Short mmCIF file of C-alpha atoms in Angstrom, two decimals:
data_model
loop_
_atom_site.label_atom_id
_atom_site.label_comp_id
_atom_site.label_asym_id
_atom_site.label_seq_id
_atom_site.Cartn_x
_atom_site.Cartn_y
_atom_site.Cartn_z
CA MET A 7 121.54 111.46 86.99
CA ASP A 8 122.00 111.27 90.76
CA LEU A 9 118.41 111.03 91.80
CA LEU A 10 118.84 113.22 94.93
CA LEU A 11 120.39 115.90 92.84
CA PRO A 12 120.28 118.87 93.90
CA TYR A 13 121.02 117.85 97.59
CA ASP A 14 124.88 116.97 98.50
CA ALA A 15 123.75 114.82 101.47
CA LEU A 16 121.04 113.20 103.66
CA VAL A 17 121.04 114.33 107.29
CA LEU A 18 119.22 111.53 109.93
CA LEU A 19 117.85 113.95 112.55
CA SER A 20 116.44 112.11 115.95
CA PHE A 21 115.45 113.38 119.07
CA GLY A 22 119.02 111.47 120.84
CA GLY A 23 119.25 110.09 123.92
CA PRO A 24 122.18 109.95 126.60
CA GLU A 25 124.88 107.17 126.28
CA SER A 26 125.62 106.99 129.92
CA ALA A 27 124.37 107.32 133.48
CA GLU A 28 126.44 110.32 133.78
CA GLU A 29 124.67 111.54 130.32
CA VAL A 30 120.95 111.32 132.10
CA MET A 31 120.36 114.26 133.43
CA PRO A 32 122.10 116.85 131.37
CA PHE A 33 120.55 114.95 128.28
CA LEU A 34 117.18 115.31 130.45
CA ARG A 35 117.43 119.03 131.13
CA ARG A 36 118.29 120.02 127.86
CA VAL A 37 114.78 118.58 126.50
CA THR A 38 112.97 120.67 129.04
CA ALA A 39 115.23 123.87 129.19
CA GLY A 40 112.43 126.77 129.43
CA ARG A 41 109.92 124.50 131.31
CA GLY A 42 110.69 125.20 134.96
CA ILE A 43 110.66 121.82 135.51
CA PRO A 44 112.96 120.81 138.79
CA ASP A 45 115.36 118.57 138.89
CA ASP A 46 113.61 116.64 141.45
CA ARG A 47 111.18 115.87 138.84
CA LEU A 48 113.66 114.72 136.85
CA GLU A 49 115.38 112.77 138.72
CA ALA A 50 111.90 110.56 138.33
CA VAL A 51 112.09 110.14 134.84
CA ALA A 52 116.01 109.62 135.16
CA HIS A 53 115.30 106.62 137.16
CA HIS A 54 113.93 105.18 133.75
CA TYR A 55 117.24 105.14 132.27
CA HIS A 56 119.05 104.40 134.80
CA LEU A 57 116.86 100.74 135.09
CA MET A 58 118.13 100.27 131.42
CA GLY A 59 122.07 100.82 132.70
CA GLY A 60 121.91 104.71 131.81
CA ARG A 61 121.78 104.00 127.89
CA SER A 62 119.15 104.99 125.63
CA PRO A 63 118.50 102.75 123.08
CA ILE A 64 117.55 105.16 120.52
CA ASN A 65 121.18 105.78 118.99
CA ASP A 66 122.09 102.37 118.66
CA GLN A 67 118.56 102.05 116.56
CA ASN A 68 119.68 105.25 114.71
CA ARG A 69 122.80 103.96 113.52
CA ALA A 70 120.91 100.76 112.65
CA LEU A 71 118.48 102.43 110.11
CA LEU A 72 121.59 104.88 108.94
CA ASP A 73 122.95 101.03 108.10
CA ALA A 74 120.17 100.31 106.57
CA LEU A 75 119.19 103.36 104.65
CA HIS A 76 122.90 103.17 103.08
CA ALA A 77 122.15 99.68 101.85
CA GLU A 78 119.06 100.45 100.09
CA LEU A 79 120.49 103.78 98.68
CA ARG A 80 123.17 101.57 97.40
CA ARG A 81 121.38 99.29 96.08
CA ARG A 82 119.65 102.25 94.08
CA GLY A 83 122.50 103.13 92.94
CA ILE A 84 122.37 106.89 94.56
CA ALA A 85 126.25 107.63 96.30
CA VAL A 86 125.13 110.69 98.43
CA PRO A 87 126.72 110.60 101.82
CA LEU A 88 124.51 109.77 104.65
CA LEU A 89 124.77 112.20 107.88
CA TRP A 90 123.43 112.26 111.33
CA GLY A 91 122.27 114.93 113.82
CA ASN A 92 120.48 114.66 117.21
CA ARG A 93 118.26 117.28 118.89
CA ASN A 94 118.99 116.69 122.32
CA SER A 95 122.33 114.48 122.35
CA GLU A 96 125.51 114.11 120.64
CA PRO A 97 125.83 114.20 117.48
CA PHE A 98 123.98 117.77 117.60
CA LEU A 99 122.23 118.36 114.35
CA VAL A 100 124.60 121.90 114.68
CA ASP A 101 127.81 120.07 114.52
CA THR A 102 126.88 118.28 112.14
CA LEU A 103 126.23 120.61 109.64
CA ARG A 104 129.12 122.80 110.26
CA GLU A 105 131.18 119.31 109.27
CA ALA A 106 129.29 118.89 106.39
CA HIS A 107 129.81 122.64 105.01
CA GLU A 108 133.47 122.24 105.64
CA HIS A 109 133.21 118.93 103.44
CA GLY A 110 131.79 121.36 100.59
CA MET A 111 128.34 120.51 101.58
CA ARG A 112 125.57 123.49 100.77
CA ARG A 113 122.19 122.03 100.25
CA VAL A 114 120.96 118.86 102.11
CA LEU A 115 118.32 116.81 102.86
CA VAL A 116 116.61 115.94 105.88
CA LEU A 117 114.67 112.80 107.12
CA THR A 118 113.82 112.89 110.67
CA THR A 119 112.39 110.01 113.08
CA SER A 120 109.03 111.43 113.68
CA ALA A 121 105.93 110.24 111.35
CA TYR A 122 103.40 112.41 112.74
CA ALA A 123 101.65 115.92 112.92
CA SER A 124 102.01 118.38 115.79
CA TYR A 125 104.20 120.78 117.31
CA SER A 126 106.89 118.17 119.39
CA SER A 127 106.75 116.03 116.21
CA CYS A 128 107.15 117.82 113.47
CA ARG A 129 107.24 121.78 113.76
CA GLN A 130 110.32 121.30 116.87
CA TYR A 131 112.49 119.86 114.66
CA ARG A 132 111.42 122.75 112.04
CA GLU A 133 112.55 125.22 114.95
CA ASP A 134 115.76 122.80 115.11
CA ILE A 135 116.51 123.03 111.85
CA ALA A 136 116.17 126.77 111.28
CA GLU A 137 118.43 127.33 114.65
CA ALA A 138 121.15 125.27 113.38
CA VAL A 139 121.19 126.72 109.81
CA ALA A 140 121.26 130.50 111.56
CA THR A 141 123.92 129.65 113.74
CA LEU A 142 126.48 128.31 110.99
CA ALA A 143 125.01 131.70 109.21
CA ASP A 144 126.26 133.60 112.05
CA GLU A 145 129.43 131.63 111.65
CA GLY A 146 129.50 132.57 108.04
CA ARG A 147 128.62 129.72 106.84
CA THR A 148 125.55 129.29 104.32
CA ILE A 149 124.02 125.93 104.05
CA VAL A 150 120.44 125.34 103.11
CA ALA A 151 118.31 122.65 104.68
CA ASP A 152 114.86 120.73 103.48
CA LYS A 153 112.92 118.17 104.82
CA ILE A 154 110.74 115.25 103.69
CA ARG A 155 107.20 115.36 103.99
CA GLN A 156 106.18 113.48 107.58
CA TYR A 157 105.38 110.31 106.75
CA ALA A 158 102.58 108.62 108.86
CA THR A 159 100.25 108.78 106.05
CA HIS A 160 103.00 107.17 103.50
CA PRO A 161 101.66 103.48 102.48
CA SER A 162 104.97 101.81 103.73
CA PHE A 163 104.50 103.19 107.15
CA ALA A 164 100.80 101.86 107.25
CA ARG A 165 101.85 98.54 105.61
CA THR A 166 104.69 97.80 107.71
CA ASN A 167 102.53 98.26 110.80
CA ALA A 168 99.79 96.44 109.48
CA ARG A 169 101.86 93.45 108.33
CA LEU A 170 103.20 93.80 111.88
CA VAL A 171 100.34 93.64 113.78
CA THR A 172 98.86 91.20 112.22
CA ASP A 173 101.76 88.79 112.70
CA ALA A 174 101.67 89.98 116.74
CA VAL A 175 97.73 88.53 116.40
CA ARG A 176 98.19 85.38 114.81
CA ALA A 177 101.17 84.89 117.57
CA ALA A 178 98.97 85.84 120.76
CA GLY A 179 96.88 82.29 119.73
CA GLN A 180 93.41 83.30 121.02
CA PRO A 181 91.22 82.34 118.60
CA ASP A 182 88.17 84.11 120.57
CA ASP A 183 87.66 88.10 118.96
CA ALA A 184 85.47 88.79 121.86
CA LEU A 185 88.77 87.83 124.32
CA LEU A 186 91.32 89.91 122.34
CA ARG A 187 91.95 93.65 122.43
CA VAL A 188 94.36 95.90 120.13
CA ALA A 189 95.71 98.78 121.94
CA PHE A 190 97.63 101.10 119.42
CA VAL A 191 99.77 103.40 121.42
CA THR A 192 101.09 106.56 121.09
CA HIS A 193 103.13 109.07 122.69
CA SER A 194 100.25 111.59 124.49
CA ILE A 195 100.70 115.28 123.93
CA PRO A 196 98.79 118.02 125.76
CA VAL A 197 95.24 118.68 124.45
CA GLY A 198 96.00 122.02 123.49
CA MET A 199 98.85 120.50 121.36
CA ASP A 200 96.49 118.15 119.28
CA ASP A 201 94.15 120.90 118.50
CA THR A 202 96.40 122.77 117.20
CA SER A 203 98.53 120.63 115.12
CA GLY A 204 97.80 120.84 111.18
CA PRO A 205 97.49 123.67 108.58
CA GLY A 206 96.92 126.84 110.38
CA ASP A 207 93.77 127.13 107.97
CA GLY A 208 92.97 123.43 109.11
CA GLU A 209 90.19 121.91 111.82
CA GLY A 210 93.57 120.96 113.97
CA ASN A 211 93.57 117.50 115.63
CA LEU A 212 95.17 116.19 112.72
CA TYR A 213 97.96 113.98 115.34
CA TRP A 214 94.62 112.39 116.78
CA HIS A 215 93.38 111.66 113.58
CA GLN A 216 96.22 110.29 111.77
CA HIS A 217 96.48 107.67 114.54
CA ASP A 218 92.98 106.86 114.57
CA GLU A 219 92.62 106.98 111.28
CA LEU A 220 95.76 104.38 110.80
CA SER A 221 94.44 102.30 113.72
CA HIS A 222 90.86 101.65 111.88
CA VAL A 223 93.03 100.83 108.81
CA ILE A 224 95.24 98.09 110.35
CA LEU A 225 92.05 96.02 112.46
CA ASP A 226 90.86 96.05 108.95
CA GLU A 227 93.96 94.95 107.07
CA ALA A 228 94.63 92.38 109.76
CA GLY A 229 90.89 91.30 109.88
CA ILE A 230 90.72 90.73 106.30
CA THR A 231 93.96 88.73 106.24
CA LEU A 232 93.02 86.56 109.04
CA ASP A 233 89.17 86.58 108.41
CA ARG A 234 88.57 88.22 112.27
CA ASN A 235 86.98 90.63 113.82
CA LEU A 236 89.44 92.57 115.44
CA THR A 237 88.48 95.22 118.25
CA GLY A 238 91.19 97.77 118.69
CA SER A 239 91.71 101.78 120.19
CA LEU A 240 94.06 104.23 120.09
CA VAL A 241 95.80 104.77 124.02
CA PHE A 242 98.82 107.28 125.41
CA CYS A 243 101.64 106.59 126.93
CA SER A 244 104.35 109.19 128.03
CA ARG A 245 102.05 111.73 129.81
CA SER A 246 104.24 114.36 131.22
CA GLY A 247 103.52 118.36 132.74
CA PRO A 248 101.16 119.30 135.74
CA PRO A 249 98.19 117.25 136.44
CA SER A 250 96.34 120.74 135.57
CA GLN A 251 97.25 120.66 132.00
CA PRO A 252 94.48 117.84 129.60
CA TRP A 253 96.82 115.33 127.86
CA LEU A 254 95.78 113.06 125.42
CA GLU A 255 93.71 110.30 127.01
CA PRO A 256 93.09 107.36 127.59
CA ASP A 257 96.57 106.13 129.37
CA VAL A 258 97.57 102.36 127.97
CA ASN A 259 97.22 101.04 131.57
CA ASP A 260 94.15 102.64 132.27
CA TYR A 261 92.90 101.45 129.42
CA LEU A 262 94.21 97.82 130.02
CA GLU A 263 92.60 97.78 133.34
CA GLY A 264 89.41 98.74 131.51
CA ILE A 265 89.51 95.49 129.27
CA ALA A 266 90.18 93.25 131.91
CA LYS A 267 87.26 94.22 134.04
CA ASP A 268 85.45 93.34 130.46
CA GLY A 269 86.65 89.70 130.67
CA VAL A 270 89.40 90.60 127.74
CA THR A 271 92.10 87.76 128.61
CA ASP A 272 94.38 88.54 125.88
CA VAL A 273 95.90 92.34 124.55
CA VAL A 274 97.99 92.73 121.32
CA VAL A 275 100.23 95.96 122.00
CA ALA A 276 100.87 97.84 118.36
CA PRO A 277 103.58 101.14 119.28
CA ILE A 278 102.20 102.69 115.97
CA GLY A 279 103.42 106.33 117.62
CA PHE A 280 107.31 105.40 117.28
CA ILE A 281 109.12 104.57 114.56
CA SER A 282 111.94 102.52 116.95
CA ASP A 283 111.69 100.92 120.36
CA HIS A 284 113.13 104.09 122.43
CA MET A 285 112.86 104.50 125.91
CA GLU A 286 108.74 105.17 125.83
CA VAL A 287 108.36 102.07 124.14
CA ARG A 288 110.80 100.02 126.16
CA TYR A 289 110.27 101.59 129.40
CA ASP A 290 106.04 102.97 128.95
CA LEU A 291 105.62 99.70 127.35
CA ASP A 292 107.70 96.65 127.87
CA VAL A 293 108.63 97.12 131.82
CA GLU A 294 104.89 99.49 133.23
CA ALA A 295 102.27 98.08 130.71
CA ALA A 296 103.68 94.67 130.95
CA GLU A 297 103.55 94.57 134.63
CA THR A 298 99.75 96.20 134.68
CA ALA A 299 98.87 93.49 132.10
CA GLU A 300 100.36 90.54 134.66
CA ARG A 301 98.96 91.97 137.43
CA LEU A 302 95.57 91.89 135.60
CA GLY A 303 96.34 88.67 134.15
CA LEU A 304 96.35 89.73 130.64
CA ARG A 305 98.36 88.00 128.49
CA MET A 306 100.28 91.08 126.44
CA THR A 307 102.01 90.47 123.22
CA ARG A 308 104.15 93.66 121.82
CA VAL A 309 104.45 94.43 118.74
CA PRO A 310 107.72 95.15 116.87
CA THR A 311 108.06 99.04 115.82
CA VAL A 312 108.40 99.52 112.04
CA GLY A 313 112.66 100.12 113.21
CA VAL A 314 114.65 98.93 110.03
CA ASP A 315 111.97 96.60 108.12
CA PRO A 316 112.97 96.69 104.68
CA GLU A 317 109.52 97.63 103.38
CA PHE A 318 109.71 100.59 105.93
CA VAL A 319 113.23 101.76 105.10
CA SER A 320 112.22 101.22 101.07
CA GLY A 321 109.37 103.74 101.44
CA LEU A 322 111.97 106.20 103.74
CA VAL A 323 114.09 106.06 100.51
CA ASP A 324 111.12 106.48 98.18
CA LEU A 325 110.22 109.79 99.90
CA THR A 326 113.68 111.08 99.95
CA GLU A 327 113.56 110.89 95.43
CA GLU A 328 110.28 112.99 95.39
CA ARG A 329 111.32 115.54 97.96
CA ALA A 330 114.47 115.88 95.37
CA ALA A 331 112.43 115.54 92.24
CA GLU A 332 110.33 118.53 93.96
CA ALA A 333 113.04 120.60 94.43
CA ARG A 334 114.19 119.70 91.28
CA GLU A 335 110.53 121.19 90.22
CA GLU A 336 109.69 117.89 88.47
CA PRO A 337 106.02 116.74 88.44
CA VAL A 338 105.96 114.19 91.71
CA ASP A 339 103.32 111.82 92.82
CA HIS A 340 102.38 111.82 96.39
CA PRO A 341 101.28 108.10 97.11
CA ALA A 342 99.12 108.74 100.33
CA TRP A 343 97.05 105.67 102.55
CA PRO A 344 95.56 106.17 104.49
CA GLY A 345 94.47 109.91 104.47
CA GLU A 346 96.34 112.80 102.64
CA ALA A 347 99.72 113.17 101.77
CA MET A 348 101.28 116.18 104.11
CA PRO A 349 103.30 118.34 102.14
CA SER A 350 107.32 118.83 102.17
CA THR A 351 106.92 122.53 103.04
CA CYS A 352 104.57 123.43 105.87
CA ARG A 353 101.62 125.66 105.37
CA PRO A 354 101.36 128.75 107.35
CA GLY A 355 100.32 128.52 110.95
CA CYS A 356 101.39 124.65 111.08
CA CYS A 357 101.16 123.02 114.38
CA PRO A 358 102.37 126.03 115.98
CA ASN A 359 104.31 126.46 119.21
CA LEU A 360 102.42 127.64 121.91
CA ARG A 361 104.57 128.72 124.49
CA VAL A 362 106.93 131.23 122.33
CA ALA A 363 107.41 132.30 118.84
CA LYS A 364 110.46 130.79 117.25
CA SER A 365 111.50 131.04 113.24
CA ALA A 366 111.01 127.35 111.55
CA ALA A 367 112.65 125.68 108.80
CA CYS A 368 110.93 123.91 105.80
CA GLY A 369 107.93 126.10 106.12
CA THR A 370 106.13 128.93 104.51
CA ASP A 371 105.88 130.55 107.69
#
């Protein structure tokens, strides 16, 4: 039996990014549509892309992930087609699903390139799935899309990150624990978005909590492996929005300023909030944070993202098999470490859209 039945295809859904200088501003306008952000502010962000030749690294990384997923699926004897759609750049999700329908596919499984619970990292993807499915329905095309659960709490994600941080601490070459810190970096989000992250009947702040819990687990695992007493903090990057709106803090650069004043000489920067080295990593960390560290006299070691690490990719395929078994109504184990497994079908009120009510797929509301 094909382990991904009843699905006709597996769809990788990503944020997307420009592939040329001419695509940068249209891409940024799509990303910020409906927020009233003027072009002059977008131009400041566009500068980051132009420093990289006008090309975001994210699409090439998606291509690499597709290749890695394809290899792992074939290794397991799973012959399901593997498709790719983006939210904000070609190939757009609606076009991918339309083509899938034209080839006779009627039920697909979606794997997103975002691991955590929040509006921007989960529900917004679900809104885009719902919009694409509705657009096709208006064209007379019926297609069903399910998704795997968010995987920030899947053991493969934690184990891979812990191993990468352990290797980076070892490579940093600073034997004195008092002189070394580990900065666990993720994308900042508005405080209100974090307050409402997680199910509607939950306590909120699940986005922050998942990162915080993972960072502590990684410190413990690396410390045990290296026989060290490591210290670290959760910090944030890529803040946007008006200054009057509170976002999660501290910013990674402010954190570096603080530890330098405390006499720390070495910092290991671990981007656990991202699965690949896209713009927030390549610019915010490899350019801005690196410049800050150099100015402060800090030796900075940047940890790789999980990317196409075989253990991480194998875990993603485990999650596709898990979701397919759920769809077949078979008994399913939901391994989780640290924390609890998130459901593949989100509960009512989960990670709400605080600006406008929109339909979202793969949920019960």
